[in-house]
CSV table of C-alpha atoms in Angstrom, one decimal:
chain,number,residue,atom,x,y,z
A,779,UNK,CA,0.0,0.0,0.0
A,780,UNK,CA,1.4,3.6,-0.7
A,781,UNK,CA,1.4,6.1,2.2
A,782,UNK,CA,1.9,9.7,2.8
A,783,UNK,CA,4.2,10.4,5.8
A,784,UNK,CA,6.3,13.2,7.1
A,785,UNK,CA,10.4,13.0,6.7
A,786,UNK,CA,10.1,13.1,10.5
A,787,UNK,CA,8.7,10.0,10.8
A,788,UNK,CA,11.0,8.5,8.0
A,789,UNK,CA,13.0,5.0,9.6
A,790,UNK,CA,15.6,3.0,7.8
A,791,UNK,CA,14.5,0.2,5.9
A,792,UNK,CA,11.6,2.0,4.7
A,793,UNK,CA,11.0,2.2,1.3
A,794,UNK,CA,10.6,5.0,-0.9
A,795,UNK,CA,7.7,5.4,-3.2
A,796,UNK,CA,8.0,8.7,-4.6
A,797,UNK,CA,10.3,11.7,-2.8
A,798,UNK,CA,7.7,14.2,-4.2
A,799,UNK,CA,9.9,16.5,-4.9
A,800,UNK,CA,8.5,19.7,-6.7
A,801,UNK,CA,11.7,20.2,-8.7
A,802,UNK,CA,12.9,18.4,-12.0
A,803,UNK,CA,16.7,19.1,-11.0
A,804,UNK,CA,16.8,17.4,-7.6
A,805,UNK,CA,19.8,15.6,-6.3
A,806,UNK,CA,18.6,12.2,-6.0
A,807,UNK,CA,19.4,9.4,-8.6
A,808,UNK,CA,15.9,7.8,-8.6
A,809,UNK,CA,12.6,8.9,-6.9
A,810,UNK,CA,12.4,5.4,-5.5
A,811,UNK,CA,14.7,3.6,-3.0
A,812,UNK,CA,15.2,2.3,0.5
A,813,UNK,CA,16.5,4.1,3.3
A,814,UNK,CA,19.6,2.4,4.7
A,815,UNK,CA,20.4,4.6,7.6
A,816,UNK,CA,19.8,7.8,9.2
A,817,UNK,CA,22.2,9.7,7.4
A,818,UNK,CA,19.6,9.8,4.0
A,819,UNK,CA,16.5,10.8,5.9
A,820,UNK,CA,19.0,13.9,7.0
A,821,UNK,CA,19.7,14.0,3.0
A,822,UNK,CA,16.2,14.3,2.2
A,823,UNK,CA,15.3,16.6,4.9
A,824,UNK,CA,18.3,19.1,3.8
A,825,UNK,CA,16.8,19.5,0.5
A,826,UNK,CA,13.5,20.9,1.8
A,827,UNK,CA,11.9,17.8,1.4
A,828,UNK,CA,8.8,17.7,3.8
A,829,UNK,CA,6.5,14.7,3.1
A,830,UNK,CA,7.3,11.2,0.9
A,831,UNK,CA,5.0,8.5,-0.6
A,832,UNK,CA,6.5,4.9,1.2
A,833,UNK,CA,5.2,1.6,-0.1
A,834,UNK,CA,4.7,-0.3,2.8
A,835,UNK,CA,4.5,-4.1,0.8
A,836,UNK,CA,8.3,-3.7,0.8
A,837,UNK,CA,9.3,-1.9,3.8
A,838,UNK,CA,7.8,-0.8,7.3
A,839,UNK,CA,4.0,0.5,7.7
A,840,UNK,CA,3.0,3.4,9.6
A,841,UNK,CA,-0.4,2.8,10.4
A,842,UNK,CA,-2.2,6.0,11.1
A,843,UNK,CA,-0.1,7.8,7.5
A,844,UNK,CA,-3.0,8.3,5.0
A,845,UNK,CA,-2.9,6.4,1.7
A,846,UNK,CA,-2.8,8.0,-1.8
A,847,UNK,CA,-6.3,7.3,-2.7
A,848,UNK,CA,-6.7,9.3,0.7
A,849,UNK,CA,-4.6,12.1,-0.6
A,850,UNK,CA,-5.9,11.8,-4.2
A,851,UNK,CA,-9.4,12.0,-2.9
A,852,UNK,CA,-9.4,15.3,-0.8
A,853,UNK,CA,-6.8,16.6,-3.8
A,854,UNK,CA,-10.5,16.1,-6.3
A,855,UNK,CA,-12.7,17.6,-4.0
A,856,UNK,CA,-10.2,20.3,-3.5
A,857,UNK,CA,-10.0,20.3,-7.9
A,858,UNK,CA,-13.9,20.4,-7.9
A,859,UNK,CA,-14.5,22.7,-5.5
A,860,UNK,CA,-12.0,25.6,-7.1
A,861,UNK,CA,-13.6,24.9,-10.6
A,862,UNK,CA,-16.9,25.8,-9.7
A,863,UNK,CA,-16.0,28.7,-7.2
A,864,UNK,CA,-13.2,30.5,-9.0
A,865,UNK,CA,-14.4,32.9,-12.0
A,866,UNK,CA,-12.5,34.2,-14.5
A,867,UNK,CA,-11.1,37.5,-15.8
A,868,UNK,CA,-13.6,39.0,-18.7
A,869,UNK,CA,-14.6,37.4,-21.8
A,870,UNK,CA,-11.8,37.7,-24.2
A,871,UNK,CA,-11.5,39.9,-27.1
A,872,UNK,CA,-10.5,37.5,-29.9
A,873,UNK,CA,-11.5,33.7,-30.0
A,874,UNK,CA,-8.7,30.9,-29.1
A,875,UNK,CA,-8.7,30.1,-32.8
A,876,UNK,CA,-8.4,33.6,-34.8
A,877,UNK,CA,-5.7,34.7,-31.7
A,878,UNK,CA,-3.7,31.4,-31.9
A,879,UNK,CA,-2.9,32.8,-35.5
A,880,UNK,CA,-1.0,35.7,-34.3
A,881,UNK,CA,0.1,34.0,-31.1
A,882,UNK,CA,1.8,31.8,-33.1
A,883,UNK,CA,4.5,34.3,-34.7
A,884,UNK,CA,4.7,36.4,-31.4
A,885,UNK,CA,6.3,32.5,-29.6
A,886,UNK,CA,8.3,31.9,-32.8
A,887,UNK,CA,9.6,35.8,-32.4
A,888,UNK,CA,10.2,35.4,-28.6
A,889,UNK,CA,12.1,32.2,-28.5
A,890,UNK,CA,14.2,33.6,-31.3
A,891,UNK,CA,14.9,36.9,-29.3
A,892,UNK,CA,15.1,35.1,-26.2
A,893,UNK,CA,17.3,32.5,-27.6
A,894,UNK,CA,19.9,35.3,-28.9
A,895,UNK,CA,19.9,37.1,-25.6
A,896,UNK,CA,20.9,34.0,-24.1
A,897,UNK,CA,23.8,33.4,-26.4
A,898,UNK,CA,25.4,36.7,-25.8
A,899,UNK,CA,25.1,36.2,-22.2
A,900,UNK,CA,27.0,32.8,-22.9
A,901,UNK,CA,29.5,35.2,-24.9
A,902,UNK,CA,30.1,37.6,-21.7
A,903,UNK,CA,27.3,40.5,-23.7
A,904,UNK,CA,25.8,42.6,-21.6
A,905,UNK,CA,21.5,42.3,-22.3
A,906,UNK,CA,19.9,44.9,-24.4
A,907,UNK,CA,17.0,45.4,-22.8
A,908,UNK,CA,15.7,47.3,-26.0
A,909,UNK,CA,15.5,43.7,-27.6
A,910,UNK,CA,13.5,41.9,-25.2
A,911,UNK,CA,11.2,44.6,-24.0
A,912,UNK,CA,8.8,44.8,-27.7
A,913,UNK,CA,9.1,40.7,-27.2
A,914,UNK,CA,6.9,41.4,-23.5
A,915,UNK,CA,5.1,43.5,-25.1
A,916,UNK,CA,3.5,41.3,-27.7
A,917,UNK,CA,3.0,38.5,-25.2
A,918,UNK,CA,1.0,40.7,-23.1
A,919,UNK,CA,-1.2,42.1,-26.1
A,920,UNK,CA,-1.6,38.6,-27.0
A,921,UNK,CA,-2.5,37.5,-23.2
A,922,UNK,CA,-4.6,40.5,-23.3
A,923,UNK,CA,-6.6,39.7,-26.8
A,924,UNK,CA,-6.9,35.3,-25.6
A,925,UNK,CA,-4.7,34.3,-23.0
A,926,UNK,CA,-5.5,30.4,-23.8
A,927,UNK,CA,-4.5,30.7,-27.3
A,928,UNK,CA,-0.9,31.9,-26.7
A,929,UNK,CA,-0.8,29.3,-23.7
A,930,UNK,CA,-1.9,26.3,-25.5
A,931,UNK,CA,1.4,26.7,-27.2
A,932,UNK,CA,4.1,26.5,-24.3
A,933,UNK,CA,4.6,22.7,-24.0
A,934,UNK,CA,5.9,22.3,-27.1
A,935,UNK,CA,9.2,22.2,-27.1
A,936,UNK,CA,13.1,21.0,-28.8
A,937,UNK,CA,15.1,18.8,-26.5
A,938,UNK,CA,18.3,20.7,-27.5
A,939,UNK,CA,16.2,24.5,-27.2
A,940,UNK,CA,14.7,23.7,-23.3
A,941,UNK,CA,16.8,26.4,-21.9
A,942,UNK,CA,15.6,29.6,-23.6
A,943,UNK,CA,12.2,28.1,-24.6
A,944,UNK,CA,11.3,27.1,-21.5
A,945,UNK,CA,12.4,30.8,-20.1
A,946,UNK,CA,9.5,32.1,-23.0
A,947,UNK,CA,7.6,29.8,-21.2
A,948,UNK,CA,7.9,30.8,-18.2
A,949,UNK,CA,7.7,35.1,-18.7
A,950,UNK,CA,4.5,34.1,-20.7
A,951,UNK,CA,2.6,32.2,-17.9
A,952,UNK,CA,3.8,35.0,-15.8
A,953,UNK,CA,1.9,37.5,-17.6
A,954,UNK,CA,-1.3,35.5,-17.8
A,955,UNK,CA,-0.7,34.8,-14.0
A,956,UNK,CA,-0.4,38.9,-13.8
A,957,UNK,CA,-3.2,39.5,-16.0
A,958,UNK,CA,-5.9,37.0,-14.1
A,959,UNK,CA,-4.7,39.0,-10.7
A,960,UNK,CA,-5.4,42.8,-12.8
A,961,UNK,CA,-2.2,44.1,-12.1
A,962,UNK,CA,-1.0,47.3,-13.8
A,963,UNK,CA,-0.1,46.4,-17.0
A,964,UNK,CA,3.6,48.5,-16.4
A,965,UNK,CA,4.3,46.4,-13.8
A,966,UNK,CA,3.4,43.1,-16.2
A,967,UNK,CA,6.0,44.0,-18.0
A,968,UNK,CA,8.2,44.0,-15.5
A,969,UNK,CA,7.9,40.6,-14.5
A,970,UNK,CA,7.3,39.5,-17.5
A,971,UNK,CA,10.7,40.2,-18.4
A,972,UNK,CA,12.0,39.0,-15.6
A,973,UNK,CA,10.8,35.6,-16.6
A,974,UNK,CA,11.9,35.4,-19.8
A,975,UNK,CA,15.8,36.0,-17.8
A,976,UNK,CA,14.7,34.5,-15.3
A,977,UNK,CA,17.1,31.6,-16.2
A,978,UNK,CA,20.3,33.9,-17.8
A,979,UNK,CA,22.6,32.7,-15.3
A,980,UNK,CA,22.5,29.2,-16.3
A,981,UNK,CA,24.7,30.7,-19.4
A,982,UNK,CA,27.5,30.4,-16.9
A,983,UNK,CA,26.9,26.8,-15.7
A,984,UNK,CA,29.5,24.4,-17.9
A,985,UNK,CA,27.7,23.3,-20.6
A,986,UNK,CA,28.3,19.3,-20.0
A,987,UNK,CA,25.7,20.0,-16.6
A,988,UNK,CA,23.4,22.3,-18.2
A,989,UNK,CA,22.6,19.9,-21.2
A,990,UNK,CA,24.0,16.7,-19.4
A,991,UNK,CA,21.1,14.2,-20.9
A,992,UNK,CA,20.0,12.4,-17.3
A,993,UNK,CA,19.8,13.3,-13.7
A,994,UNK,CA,22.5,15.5,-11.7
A,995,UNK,CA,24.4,14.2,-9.5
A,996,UNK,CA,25.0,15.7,-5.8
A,997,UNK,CA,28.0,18.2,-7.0
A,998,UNK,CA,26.6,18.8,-10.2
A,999,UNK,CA,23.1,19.7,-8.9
A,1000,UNK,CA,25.2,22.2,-6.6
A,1001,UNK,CA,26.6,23.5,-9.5
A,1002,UNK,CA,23.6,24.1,-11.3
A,1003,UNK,CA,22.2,26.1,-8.4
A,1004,UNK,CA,24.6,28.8,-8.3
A,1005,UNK,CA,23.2,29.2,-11.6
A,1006,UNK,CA,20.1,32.3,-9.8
A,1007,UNK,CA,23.5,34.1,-8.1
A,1008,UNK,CA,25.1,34.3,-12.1
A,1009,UNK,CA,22.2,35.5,-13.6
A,1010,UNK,CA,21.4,38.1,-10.7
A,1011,UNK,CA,24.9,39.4,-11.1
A,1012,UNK,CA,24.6,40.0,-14.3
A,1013,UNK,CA,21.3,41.2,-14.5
A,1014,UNK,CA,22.3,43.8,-11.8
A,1015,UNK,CA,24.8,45.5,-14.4
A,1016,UNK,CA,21.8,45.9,-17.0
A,1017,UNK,CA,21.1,49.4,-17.5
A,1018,UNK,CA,17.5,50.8,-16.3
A,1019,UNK,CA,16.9,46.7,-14.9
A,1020,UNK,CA,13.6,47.1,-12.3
A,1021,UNK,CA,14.0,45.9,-8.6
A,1022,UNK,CA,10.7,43.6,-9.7
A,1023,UNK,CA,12.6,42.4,-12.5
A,1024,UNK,CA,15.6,40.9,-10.2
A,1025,UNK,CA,13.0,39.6,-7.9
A,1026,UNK,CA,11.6,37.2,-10.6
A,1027,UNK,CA,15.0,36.1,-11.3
A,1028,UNK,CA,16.6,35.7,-7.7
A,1029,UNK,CA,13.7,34.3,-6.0
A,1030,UNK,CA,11.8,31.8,-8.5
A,1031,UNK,CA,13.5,28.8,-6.8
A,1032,UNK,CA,12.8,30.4,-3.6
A,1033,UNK,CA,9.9,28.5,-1.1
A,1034,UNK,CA,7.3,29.5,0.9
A,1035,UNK,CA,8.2,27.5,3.9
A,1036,UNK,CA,12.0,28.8,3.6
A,1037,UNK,CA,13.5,25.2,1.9
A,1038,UNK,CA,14.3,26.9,-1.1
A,1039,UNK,CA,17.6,28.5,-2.5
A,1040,UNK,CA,19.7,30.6,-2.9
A,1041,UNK,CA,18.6,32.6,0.5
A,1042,UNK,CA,16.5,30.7,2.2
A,1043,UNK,CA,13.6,32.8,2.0
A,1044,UNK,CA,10.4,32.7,3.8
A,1045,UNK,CA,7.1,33.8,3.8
A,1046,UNK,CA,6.3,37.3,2.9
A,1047,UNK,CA,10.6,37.9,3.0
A,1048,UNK,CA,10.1,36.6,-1.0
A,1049,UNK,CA,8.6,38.9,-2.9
A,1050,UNK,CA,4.8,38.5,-4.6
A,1051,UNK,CA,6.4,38.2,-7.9
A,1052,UNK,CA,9.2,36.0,-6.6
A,1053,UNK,CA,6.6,33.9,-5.0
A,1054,UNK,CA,4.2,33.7,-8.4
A,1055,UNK,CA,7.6,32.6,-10.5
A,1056,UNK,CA,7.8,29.8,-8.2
A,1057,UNK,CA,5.0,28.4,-8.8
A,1058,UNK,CA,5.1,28.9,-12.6
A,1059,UNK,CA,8.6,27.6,-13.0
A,1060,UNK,CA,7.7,24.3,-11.3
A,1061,UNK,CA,4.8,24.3,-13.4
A,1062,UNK,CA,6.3,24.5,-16.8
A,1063,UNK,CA,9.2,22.1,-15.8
A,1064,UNK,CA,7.2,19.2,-14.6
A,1065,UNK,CA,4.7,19.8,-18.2
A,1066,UNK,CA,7.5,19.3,-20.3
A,1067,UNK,CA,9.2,16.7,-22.0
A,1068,UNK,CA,12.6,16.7,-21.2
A,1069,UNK,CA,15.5,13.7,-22.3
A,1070,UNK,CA,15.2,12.4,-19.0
A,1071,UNK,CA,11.5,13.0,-17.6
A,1072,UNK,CA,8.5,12.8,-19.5
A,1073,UNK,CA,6.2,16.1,-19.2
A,1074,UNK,CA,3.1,15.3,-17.0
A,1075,UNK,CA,-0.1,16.2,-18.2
A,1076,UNK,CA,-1.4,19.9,-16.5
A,1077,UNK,CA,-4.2,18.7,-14.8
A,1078,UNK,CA,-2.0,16.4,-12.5
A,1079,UNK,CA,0.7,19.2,-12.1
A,1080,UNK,CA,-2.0,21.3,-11.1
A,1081,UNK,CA,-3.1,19.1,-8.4
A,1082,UNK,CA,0.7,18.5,-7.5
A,1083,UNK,CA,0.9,22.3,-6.7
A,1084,UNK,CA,-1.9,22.2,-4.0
A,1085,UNK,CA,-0.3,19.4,-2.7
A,1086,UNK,CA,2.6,21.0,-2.0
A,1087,UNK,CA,1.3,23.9,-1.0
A,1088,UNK,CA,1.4,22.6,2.5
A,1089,UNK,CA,5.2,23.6,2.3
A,1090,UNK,CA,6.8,25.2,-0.8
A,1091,UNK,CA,4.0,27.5,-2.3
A,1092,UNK,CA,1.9,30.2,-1.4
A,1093,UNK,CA,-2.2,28.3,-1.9
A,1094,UNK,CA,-3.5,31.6,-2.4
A,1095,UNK,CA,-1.4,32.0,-5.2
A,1096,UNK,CA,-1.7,28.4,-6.7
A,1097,UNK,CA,-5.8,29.2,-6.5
A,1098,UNK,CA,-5.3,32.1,-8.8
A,1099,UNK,CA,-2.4,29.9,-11.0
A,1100,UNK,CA,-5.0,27.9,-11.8
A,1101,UNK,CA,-7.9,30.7,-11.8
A,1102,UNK,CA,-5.5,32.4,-14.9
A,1103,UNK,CA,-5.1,28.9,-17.1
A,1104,UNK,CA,-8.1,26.5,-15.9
A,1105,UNK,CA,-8.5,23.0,-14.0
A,1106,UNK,CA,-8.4,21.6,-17.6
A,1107,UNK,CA,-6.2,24.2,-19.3
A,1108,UNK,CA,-6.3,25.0,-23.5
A,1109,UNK,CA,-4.9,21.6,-25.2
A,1110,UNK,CA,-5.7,19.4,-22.5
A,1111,UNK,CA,-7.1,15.8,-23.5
A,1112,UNK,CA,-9.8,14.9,-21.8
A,1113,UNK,CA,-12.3,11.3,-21.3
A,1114,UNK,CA,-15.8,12.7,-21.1
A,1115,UNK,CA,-18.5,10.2,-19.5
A,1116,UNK,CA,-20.2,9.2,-22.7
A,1117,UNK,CA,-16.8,7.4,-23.5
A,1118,UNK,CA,-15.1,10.1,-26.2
A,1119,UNK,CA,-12.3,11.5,-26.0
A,1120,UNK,CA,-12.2,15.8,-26.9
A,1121,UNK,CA,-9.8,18.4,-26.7
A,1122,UNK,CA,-10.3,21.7,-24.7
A,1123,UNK,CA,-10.7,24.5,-27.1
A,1124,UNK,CA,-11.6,27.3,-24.8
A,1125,UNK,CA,-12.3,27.6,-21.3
A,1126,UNK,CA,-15.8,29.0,-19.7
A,1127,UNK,CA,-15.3,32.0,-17.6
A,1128,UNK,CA,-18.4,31.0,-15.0
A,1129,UNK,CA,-17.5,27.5,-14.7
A,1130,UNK,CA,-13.4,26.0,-14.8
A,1131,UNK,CA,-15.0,22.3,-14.7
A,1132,UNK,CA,-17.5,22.9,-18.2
A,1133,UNK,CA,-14.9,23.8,-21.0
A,1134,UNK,CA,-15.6,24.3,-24.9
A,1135,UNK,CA,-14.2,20.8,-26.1
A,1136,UNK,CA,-13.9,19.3,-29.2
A,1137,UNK,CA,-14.9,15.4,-29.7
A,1138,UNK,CA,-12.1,13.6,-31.8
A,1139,UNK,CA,-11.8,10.1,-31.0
A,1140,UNK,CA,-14.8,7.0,-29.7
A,1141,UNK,CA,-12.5,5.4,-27.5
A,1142,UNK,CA,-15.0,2.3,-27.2
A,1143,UNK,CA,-14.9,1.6,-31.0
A,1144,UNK,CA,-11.1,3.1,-31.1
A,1145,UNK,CA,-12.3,5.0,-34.3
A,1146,UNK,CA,-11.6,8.9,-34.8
A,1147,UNK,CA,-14.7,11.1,-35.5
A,1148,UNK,CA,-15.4,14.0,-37.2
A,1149,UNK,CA,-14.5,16.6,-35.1
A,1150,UNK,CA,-17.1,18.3,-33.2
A,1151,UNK,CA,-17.4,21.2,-30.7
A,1152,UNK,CA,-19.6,20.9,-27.5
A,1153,UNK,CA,-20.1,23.5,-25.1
A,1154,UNK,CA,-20.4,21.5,-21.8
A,1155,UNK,CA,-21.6,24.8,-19.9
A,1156,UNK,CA,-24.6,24.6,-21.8
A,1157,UNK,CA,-27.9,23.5,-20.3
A,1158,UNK,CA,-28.8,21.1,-22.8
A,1159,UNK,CA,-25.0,19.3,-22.9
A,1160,UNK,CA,-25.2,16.5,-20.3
A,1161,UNK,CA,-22.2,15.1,-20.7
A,1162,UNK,CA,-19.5,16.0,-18.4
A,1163,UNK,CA,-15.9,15.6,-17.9
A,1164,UNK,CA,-15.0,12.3,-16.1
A,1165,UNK,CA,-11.3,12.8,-16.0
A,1166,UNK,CA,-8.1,13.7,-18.3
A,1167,UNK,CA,-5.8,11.9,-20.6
A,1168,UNK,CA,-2.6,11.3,-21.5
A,1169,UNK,CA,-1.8,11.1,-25.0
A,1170,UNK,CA,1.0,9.0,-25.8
A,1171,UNK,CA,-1.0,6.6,-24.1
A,1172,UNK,CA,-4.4,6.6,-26.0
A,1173,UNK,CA,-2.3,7.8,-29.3
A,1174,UNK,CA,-4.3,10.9,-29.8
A,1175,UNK,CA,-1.9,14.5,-30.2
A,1176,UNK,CA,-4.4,17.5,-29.3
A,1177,UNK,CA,-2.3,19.6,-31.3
A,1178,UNK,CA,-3.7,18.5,-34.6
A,1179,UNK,CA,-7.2,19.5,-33.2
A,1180,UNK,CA,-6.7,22.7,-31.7
């Protein structure tokens, strides 16, 4: 049986499930092992690690620890209960189809920007803030005209291009984030910019750790950290750089329970901003397919985030993460209860749980179908979602259908 239990309560010849780590880049070699002395529960515990999954068919049981249907169950409920409380920001001004046209060239634009900036900083250049600020710019006018159509496009991405796409990533799900909580749209563009360098100072990790195709080891992984104290001093000597700006940057591996790095930072010490990149640079890591970890479908990361809100995140700010992109967000394959399979095409604004979807595949006669739009907000649709999809596993890629 898998159980939930606190580090504290970790004992040697237990047997790890899942560390439940919120970060990609952690230290550990597999997420699954046996603890052999005392000496790795202090390991786990010095890397902020609060709570771990144990499977207690190969090691000790602790009895009163709640299982992870337990978990999984309150984690739905919790799910259910935002989607039909939390409302959206206005209607937008351009369907997800007519702005996914021009959202289209402002990503292509933005990695390529993004992409070059990076390079120089690689080449000792100092950033030209002139270059990157019309990139923002057009992210928030898309975010602003459809903020699912330009979002429905971050998880695709090159193995070899990660670095700087998933920075694109991460200054654009900033500004949605920043749009769905009205924030002036000057500061927007501040953060937004800080995300898209939020990463710059991986430029200076060695090149055989930044693109090393599997997991870190111990040094390397302390390597890799120093990574938010390069980039902050080089961002630092950028002319007319914002103090909001550097906050993105130095505190988006920062946690809310003070586990996170490079300072320690606690609370209300890291800054709103610091606090939202957090949360979005998780999110985009654990979405996308990397050489060594395949990207996990939104939904799931989603619920991972509440999760660990008990520790590393702000829940206030996770309830508005997912307020700004959706319980099932743009692209997102879903089972519905009559047995198809759709894609979500637009999300309601009254109602996170009853998305536009279109129908694509009859996953009882394994046939494709002509695709077809429902409205499951609508008074007349009864059917409903019953839960999401991966797809690699049922063959389906939403892309085509979006």
């Amino acid at each position: 049986m898998i159980k939930k239990i606190d580090v504290a309560n970790l004992k040697p010849k237990m047997f790890i499930h899942d560390i439940n780590c919120p970060w990609i880049d952690h230290p550990f070699l597999r997420n699954s092992f046996f603890i052999e002395s005392a000496q790795d529960i202090e390991r786990i515990a010095a890397y902020g690690i609060r709570q771990v999954y144990i499977d207690t068919a190969l090691g000790p049981d602790m009895p009163e620890a709640p299982t992870v249907h337990d978990i999984n169950r309150q984690l739905d409920a919790h799910m259910q209960h935002l989607g039909r409380t939390l409302k959206r920001v206005p209607p937008p001004l351009l369907s997800v189809e007519k702005e996914r046209v021009k959202a289209k060239q402002v990503c292509r634009e933005a990695n390529r920007i993004v992409h070059n900036v990076l390079q120089d900083c690689r080449l000792g250049k100092q950033v030209e803030l002139e270059q990157v600020e019309p990139v923002v710019s057009g992210i928030i006018d898309s975010i602003f005209r459809n903020p699912d159509a330009i979002v429905s496009l971050l998880r695709i991405k090159q193995a070899d291009k990660y670095t700087f796409q998933h920075s694109v990533a991460v200054g654009t799900l900033l500004i949605s984030f920043c749009r769905a909580l009205d924030i002036d749209r000057k500061l927007i563009e501040q953060v937004g910019l800080g995300g898209l360098l939020h990463d710059i100072g991986k430029m200076q990790v060695p090149t055989n750790i930044l693109n090393k195709p599997g997991k870190l080891t111990e040094s390397e992984f302390e390597i890799m950290k120093n990574h938010v104290r390069y980039g902050c001093q080089f961002l630092e000597k950028t002319p007319n750089i914002s103090p909001v700006t550097l906050n993105v940057a130095a505190e988006h591996h920062e946690c809310f329970d003070g586990s996170g790095y490079p300072l320690g930072l606690k609370g209300d010490e890291i800054s709103l901003y610091g606090q939202m990149a957090s949360v979005v640079d998780v999110y985009d890591a654990l979405t996308s397919t990397r050489i060594y970890h395949a990207g996990i479908e939104p939904t799931e990361v989603l619920r991972k985030l509440l999760e660990w809100s008990d520790h590393h995140f702000n829940l206030t700010l996770v309830h508005q993460f997912i307020r700004s992109i959706g319980i099932y967000p743009v692209g997102t394959l879903v089972r519905l209860e009559s047995g198809y399979l759709a894609v979500v095409v637009e999300q309601h604004h009254e109602n996170l749980l009853h998305p536009r979807v279109r129908v694509v595949f009859n996953s009882r006669t394994r046939r494709y179908t002509p695709p077809a739009d429902f409205d499951l907000s609508k008074p007349g649709c009864n059917d409903r979602i019953a839960s999401f999809e991966v797809p690699a596993k049922c063959g389906v890629d939403p892309q085509r259908f979006i």
